[in-house]
PDB file of C-alpha atoms in Angstrom:
ATOM      1  CA  MET J   1     167.432  27.530 -84.577  1.00 33.00           C
ATOM      2  CA  ALA J   2     171.146  27.996 -85.151  1.00 34.00           C
ATOM      3  CA  MET J   3     172.745  30.380 -82.666  1.00 38.00           C
ATOM      4  CA  GLN J   4     176.110  32.032 -82.665  1.00 38.00           C
ATOM      5  CA  LYS J   5     177.409  33.198 -79.306  1.00 40.00           C
ATOM      6  CA  LEU J   6     178.707  36.753 -79.021  1.00 43.00           C
ATOM      7  CA  GLY J   7     179.666  36.998 -75.364  1.00 44.00           C
ATOM      8  CA  TRP J   8     176.460  36.707 -73.398  1.00 42.00           C
ATOM      9  CA  VAL J   9     174.430  38.171 -76.204  1.00 45.00           C
ATOM     10  CA  ARG J  10     173.368  35.647 -78.777  1.00 45.00           C
ATOM     11  CA  ARG J  11     172.793  36.658 -82.355  1.00 44.00           C
ATOM     12  CA  ALA J  12     170.071  34.635 -83.999  1.00 43.00           C
ATOM     13  CA  ALA J  13     171.543  33.398 -87.268  1.00 41.00           C
ATOM     14  CA  GLN J  14     168.136  32.343 -88.523  1.00 42.00           C
ATOM     15  CA  VAL J  15     165.159  33.431 -86.456  1.00 48.00           C
ATOM     16  CA  SER J  16     162.299  31.900 -88.357  1.00 47.00           C
ATOM     17  CA  MET J  17     158.750  33.112 -88.000  1.00 48.00           C
ATOM     18  CA  ASN J  18     157.848  29.790 -86.338  1.00 48.00           C
ATOM     19  CA  ASP J  19     160.442  30.391 -83.611  1.00 56.00           C
ATOM     20  CA  ARG J  20     159.071  33.872 -82.957  1.00 57.00           C
ATOM     21  CA  ILE J  21     155.442  32.676 -83.084  1.00 58.00           C
ATOM     22  CA  ASN J  22     156.175  30.022 -80.425  1.00 68.00           C
ATOM     23  CA  THR J  23     157.081  32.735 -77.915  1.00 77.00           C
ATOM     24  CA  THR J  24     154.618  35.124 -76.335  1.00 84.00           C
ATOM     25  CA  LEU J  25     155.117  38.813 -77.009  1.00 87.00           C
ATOM     26  CA  LEU J  26     154.813  40.858 -73.810  1.00 86.00           C
ATOM     27  CA  TYR J  27     156.084  44.243 -75.000  1.00 91.00           C
ATOM     28  CA  ARG J  28     157.084  45.797 -78.330  1.00 93.00           C
ATOM     29  CA  GLU J  29     158.406  49.254 -79.098  1.00 92.00           C
ATOM     30  CA  VAL J  30     159.246  50.572 -82.554  1.00 92.00           C
ATOM     31  CA  GLN J  31     161.204  53.798 -82.953  1.00 89.00           C
ATOM     32  CA  GLN J  32     162.179  55.562 -86.161  1.00 82.00           C
ATOM     33  CA  PHE J  33     164.283  58.549 -87.182  1.00 75.00           C
ATOM     34  CA  ARG J  34     161.599  61.246 -87.222  1.00 67.00           C
ATOM     35  CA  GLN J  35     163.421  64.218 -85.705  1.00 71.00           C
ATOM     36  CA  PRO J  36     162.873  67.328 -87.864  1.00 75.00           C
ATOM     37  CA  TRP J  37     166.535  68.392 -87.735  1.00 73.00           C
ATOM     38  CA  ILE J  38     167.633  65.066 -89.266  1.00 73.00           C
ATOM     39  CA  TRP J  39     165.242  65.547 -92.159  1.00 70.00           C
ATOM     40  CA  VAL J  40     166.409  69.127 -92.743  1.00 85.00           C
ATOM     41  CA  VAL J  41     170.024  67.911 -92.952  1.00 80.00           C
ATOM     42  CA  LEU J  42     168.975  65.015 -95.219  1.00 76.00           C
ATOM     43  CA  LEU J  43     166.964  67.353 -97.445  1.00 85.00           C
ATOM     44  CA  PHE J  44     169.869  69.727 -98.033  1.00 86.00           C
ATOM     45  CA  SER J  45     172.425  66.939 -98.518  1.00 85.00           C
ATOM     46  CA  SER J  46     170.048  65.122-100.892  1.00 84.00           C
ATOM     47  CA  LEU J  47     169.504  68.287-102.916  1.00 83.00           C
ATOM     48  CA  ALA J  48     173.274  68.822-103.113  1.00 84.00           C
ATOM     49  CA  ALA J  49     173.820  65.220-104.239  1.00 81.00           C
ATOM     50  CA  LEU J  50     171.048  65.397-106.837  1.00 80.00           C
ATOM     51  CA  THR J  51     172.378  68.735-108.102  1.00 81.00           C
ATOM     52  CA  ALA J  52     175.821  67.172-108.516  1.00 78.00           C
ATOM     53  CA  ALA J  53     174.232  64.244-110.361  1.00 76.00           C
ATOM     54  CA  ALA J  54     172.328  66.564-112.703  1.00 78.00           C
ATOM     55  CA  THR J  55     175.369  68.730-113.494  1.00 75.00           C
ATOM     56  CA  PRO J  56     176.624  66.583-116.416  1.00 71.00           C
ATOM     57  CA  PHE J  57     173.312  67.080-118.216  1.00 73.00           C
ATOM     58  CA  PHE J  58     173.386  70.882-117.996  1.00 73.00           C
ATOM     59  CA  VAL J  59     177.017  71.850-118.555  1.00 71.00           C
ATOM     60  CA  GLY J  60     178.499  72.301-121.999  1.00 64.00           C
ATOM     61  CA  SER J  61     181.123  69.511-121.911  1.00 62.00           C
ATOM     62  CA  SER J  62     180.477  66.420-123.965  1.00 64.00           C
ATOM     63  CA  TRP J  63     179.350  63.258-122.200  1.00 60.00           C
ATOM     64  CA  ALA J  64     181.960  61.094-123.924  1.00 60.00           C
ATOM     65  CA  GLN J  65     184.800  63.356-122.860  1.00 70.00           C
ATOM     66  CA  ASN J  66     184.119  63.023-119.105  1.00 73.00           C
ATOM     67  CA  TRP J  67     182.030  59.863-118.943  1.00 76.00           C
ATOM     68  CA  ILE J  68     183.763  58.405-115.858  1.00 79.00           C
ATOM     69  CA  LEU J  69     183.331  61.596-113.833  1.00 78.00           C
ATOM     70  CA  ASN J  70     179.749  61.947-115.041  1.00 77.00           C
ATOM     71  CA  LEU J  71     178.971  58.349-114.077  1.00 82.00           C
ATOM     72  CA  ILE J  72     180.480  58.890-110.617  1.00 84.00           C
ATOM     73  CA  LEU J  73     178.366  62.027-110.125  1.00 82.00           C
ATOM     74  CA  ILE J  74     175.197  60.191-111.168  1.00 82.00           C
ATOM     75  CA  LEU J  75     175.925  57.256-108.834  1.00 86.00           C
ATOM     76  CA  PHE J  76     176.708  59.722-106.026  1.00 83.00           C
ATOM     77  CA  GLY J  77     173.372  61.433-106.634  1.00 84.00           C
ATOM     78  CA  ILE J  78     171.426  58.176-106.644  1.00 84.00           C
ATOM     79  CA  ILE J  79     173.085  56.838-103.488  1.00 86.00           C
ATOM     80  CA  PHE J  80     173.098  60.007-101.369  1.00 83.00           C
ATOM     81  CA  GLY J  81     170.174  61.822-102.953  1.00 84.00           C
ATOM     82  CA  ILE J  82     167.668  58.966-103.100  1.00 84.00           C
ATOM     83  CA  LEU J  83     168.775  55.728-101.388  1.00 85.00           C
ATOM     84  CA  PHE J  84     170.210  57.279 -98.213  1.00 82.00           C
ATOM     85  CA  PRO J  85     167.001  59.212 -97.336  1.00 86.00           C
ATOM     86  CA  ILE J  86     164.937  56.080 -98.066  1.00 87.00           C
ATOM     87  CA  LEU J  87     167.175  54.093 -95.705  1.00 85.00           C
ATOM     88  CA  PHE J  88     166.640  56.685 -92.950  1.00 79.00           C
ATOM     89  CA  TYR J  89     162.889  56.657 -93.560  1.00 86.00           C
ATOM     90  CA  ILE J  90     162.512  52.866 -93.264  1.00 86.00           C
ATOM     91  CA  ALA J  91     165.109  52.352 -90.502  1.00 85.00           C
ATOM     92  CA  ALA J  92     163.541  51.204 -87.245  1.00 89.00           C
ATOM     93  CA  LEU J  93     164.791  50.173 -83.828  1.00 90.00           C
ATOM     94  CA  ILE J  94     162.565  47.388 -82.528  1.00 92.00           C
ATOM     95  CA  ALA J  95     162.729  46.147 -78.939  1.00 93.00           C
ATOM     96  CA  GLU J  96     160.608  43.108 -78.100  1.00 93.00           C
ATOM     97  CA  VAL J  97     160.221  41.394 -74.755  1.00 94.00           C
ATOM     98  CA  ARG J  98     159.205  37.780 -75.356  1.00 93.00           C
ATOM     99  CA  THR J  99     159.048  34.785 -73.063  1.00 90.00           C
ATOM    100  CA  ASP J 100     162.545  33.609 -74.094  1.00 89.00           C
ATOM    101  CA  GLY J 101     164.376  36.957 -73.859  1.00 92.00           C
ATOM    102  CA  LEU J 102     164.806  40.487 -75.086  1.00 94.00           C
ATOM    103  CA  TYR J 103     165.070  40.879 -78.858  1.00 94.00           C
ATOM    104  CA  ILE J 104     166.722  43.930 -80.405  1.00 93.00           C
ATOM    105  CA  SER J 105     166.374  44.592 -84.132  1.00 91.00           C
ATOM    106  CA  PHE J 106     167.661  47.553 -86.094  1.00 87.00           C
ATOM    107  CA  TYR J 107     165.966  47.175 -89.453  1.00 85.00           C
ATOM    108  CA  PRO J 108     167.422  47.072 -92.140  1.00 82.00           C
ATOM    109  CA  LEU J 109     170.953  47.194 -90.652  1.00 78.00           C
ATOM    110  CA  LEU J 110     170.680  44.045 -88.515  1.00 74.00           C
ATOM    111  CA  PHE J 111     169.358  41.236 -90.679  1.00 73.00           C
ATOM    112  CA  ALA J 112     168.631  39.010 -87.680  1.00 82.00           C
ATOM    113  CA  PRO J 113     167.552  40.220 -84.244  1.00 87.00           C
ATOM    114  CA  ILE J 114     169.893  40.061 -81.282  1.00 89.00           C
ATOM    115  CA  LEU J 115     168.568  37.885 -78.468  1.00 92.00           C
ATOM    116  CA  ILE J 116     169.511  38.605 -74.871  1.00 93.00           C
ATOM    117  CA  PRO J 117     168.257  35.748 -72.664  1.00 93.00           C
ATOM    118  CA  PHE J 118     166.765  36.936 -69.376  1.00 93.00           C
ATOM    119  CA  ASN J 119     169.083  34.792 -67.246  1.00 91.00           C
ATOM    120  CA  ASN J 120     172.043  36.834 -68.593  1.00 93.00           C
ATOM    121  CA  ILE J 121     170.624  40.174 -67.408  1.00 95.00           C
ATOM    122  CA  VAL J 122     171.909  41.072 -63.924  1.00 94.00           C
ATOM    123  CA  ARG J 123     170.842  44.734 -63.875  1.00 94.00           C
ATOM    124  CA  CYS J 124     168.170  46.700 -65.696  1.00 94.00           C
ATOM    125  CA  GLN J 125     167.343  50.354 -65.083  1.00 95.00           C
ATOM    126  CA  VAL J 126     165.941  53.475 -66.702  1.00 96.00           C
ATOM    127  CA  ARG J 127     168.698  55.938 -67.505  1.00 95.00           C
ATOM    128  CA  GLN J 128     169.040  59.375 -69.047  1.00 94.00           C
ATOM    129  CA  TYR J 129     172.080  59.659 -71.304  1.00 92.00           C
ATOM    130  CA  HIS J 130     173.806  62.041 -73.707  1.00 90.00           C
ATOM    131  CA  PRO J 131     173.827  60.364 -77.151  1.00 88.00           C
ATOM    132  CA  LEU J 132     176.516  62.617 -78.655  1.00 86.00           C
ATOM    133  CA  ARG J 133     178.787  62.833 -75.624  1.00 88.00           C
ATOM    134  CA  GLU J 134     178.592  59.211 -74.466  1.00 88.00           C
ATOM    135  CA  TYR J 135     178.142  57.329 -77.736  1.00 89.00           C
ATOM    136  CA  GLY J 136     178.995  59.764 -80.519  1.00 85.00           C
ATOM    137  CA  GLY J 137     175.462  59.969 -81.909  1.00 84.00           C
ATOM    138  CA  TRP J 138     172.528  57.754 -82.750  1.00 84.00           C
ATOM    139  CA  GLY J 139     172.277  54.314 -84.333  1.00 85.00           C
ATOM    140  CA  ILE J 140     174.273  51.272 -83.275  1.00 88.00           C
ATOM    141  CA  ARG J 141     177.070  52.894 -81.303  1.00 88.00           C
ATOM    142  CA  TYR J 142     179.966  52.007 -79.031  1.00 87.00           C
ATOM    143  CA  GLY J 143     181.036  54.374 -76.281  1.00 79.00           C
ATOM    144  CA  SER J 144     182.475  54.721 -72.805  1.00 78.00           C
ATOM    145  CA  GLN J 145     179.313  53.177 -71.330  1.00 79.00           C
ATOM    146  CA  GLY J 146     179.273  50.121 -73.639  1.00 90.00           C
ATOM    147  CA  LYS J 147     177.076  49.520 -76.664  1.00 92.00           C
ATOM    148  CA  ALA J 148     173.984  51.557 -77.532  1.00 92.00           C
ATOM    149  CA  TYR J 149     171.025  51.050 -79.834  1.00 94.00           C
ATOM    150  CA  ASN J 150     169.185  54.349 -80.186  1.00 91.00           C
ATOM    151  CA  VAL J 151     167.414  56.512 -82.748  1.00 89.00           C
ATOM    152  CA  SER J 152     166.122  59.498 -80.803  1.00 85.00           C
ATOM    153  CA  GLY J 153     165.831  61.095 -77.429  1.00 85.00           C
ATOM    154  CA  ASP J 154     168.038  60.880 -74.375  1.00 89.00           C
ATOM    155  CA  ARG J 155     166.319  58.196 -72.294  1.00 94.00           C
ATOM    156  CA  GLY J 156     166.650  54.469 -72.388  1.00 94.00           C
ATOM    157  CA  VAL J 157     167.153  51.205 -70.553  1.00 96.00           C
ATOM    158  CA  GLN J 158     170.646  50.349 -69.343  1.00 95.00           C
ATOM    159  CA  LEU J 159     171.313  46.616 -69.165  1.00 96.00           C
ATOM    160  CA  GLU J 160     174.255  45.016 -67.436  1.00 95.00           C
ATOM    161  CA  LEU J 161     174.913  41.423 -68.424  1.00 94.00           C
ATOM    162  CA  ALA J 162     176.471  38.626 -66.390  1.00 92.00           C
ATOM    163  CA  ASN J 163     179.805  39.034 -68.210  1.00 92.00           C
ATOM    164  CA  GLY J 164     179.950  42.764 -67.343  1.00 92.00           C
ATOM    165  CA  GLU J 165     178.905  43.952 -70.804  1.00 94.00           C
ATOM    166  CA  LYS J 166     176.687  47.052 -70.824  1.00 95.00           C
ATOM    167  CA  ILE J 167     173.979  47.651 -73.416  1.00 95.00           C
ATOM    168  CA  LEU J 168     171.797  50.739 -73.664  1.00 94.00           C
ATOM    169  CA  ILE J 169     168.506  50.551 -75.549  1.00 95.00           C
ATOM    170  CA  GLY J 170     167.016  53.942 -76.372  1.00 93.00           C
ATOM    171  CA  SER J 171     163.312  54.060 -75.620  1.00 94.00           C
ATOM    172  CA  GLY J 172     160.403  56.439 -75.818  1.00 91.00           C
ATOM    173  CA  ASN J 173     158.890  54.667 -72.808  1.00 94.00           C
ATOM    174  CA  PRO J 174     161.785  53.173 -70.816  1.00 96.00           C
ATOM    175  CA  GLU J 175     159.690  52.564 -67.698  1.00 96.00           C
ATOM    176  CA  ALA J 176     157.363  50.210 -69.612  1.00 94.00           C
ATOM    177  CA  LEU J 177     160.324  48.371 -71.150  1.00 95.00           C
ATOM    178  CA  VAL J 178     161.917  47.865 -67.708  1.00 95.00           C
ATOM    179  CA  ARG J 179     158.597  46.624 -66.276  1.00 94.00           C
ATOM    180  CA  ALA J 180     158.275  44.097 -69.111  1.00 93.00           C
ATOM    181  CA  ILE J 181     161.850  42.843 -68.643  1.00 94.00           C
ATOM    182  CA  ASN J 182     161.352  42.607 -64.861  1.00 92.00           C
ATOM    183  CA  VAL J 183     158.375  40.278 -65.350  1.00 90.00           C
ATOM    184  CA  PHE J 184     160.914  37.619 -66.353  1.00 86.00           C
ATOM    185  CA  THR J 185     164.048  38.702 -64.462  1.00 84.00           C
ATOM    186  CA  ASN J 186     162.696  39.685 -61.015  1.00 75.00           C
ATOM    187  CA  LEU J 187     165.348  42.423 -60.730  1.00 68.00           C
TER     188      LEU J 187
END
């Protein structure tokens, strides 16, 4: 498996199914964007985008006269009215503890999972955090406390790596994730 080093965190360039099958899965958590307030915001923004896209078909100006603007409105409607909500619906943060390390995937944004080998983890603890204040929101974020992977809630697992890098993984059950990591790290 080809690996590219990013500090102490290694990004798997090609993590084949055989490589993942050869390791034992101890813990897996999948989180998705399912907060009602996100879907209310997405609903209204999608309706606005689709309304803008439909405007050229219902106003009196001729299509040929404003074809570039009309095309832009239609593309805007397709991207923000249809594709963006689909992306939010299928997006998932996946944390897996396997025998060779901690894998973090953020489907479909990270095409290959990030692998953090256990021997690079020097500290691991459950932590409550403020997603907006500390990291500026949810998703893959950078903030005053390091890097964060989160989709909901305000609890997670704070990792400190041997090079001093800090990574927060949002979790619905951070205690179970810490227990699984500690099986291999003895922290």
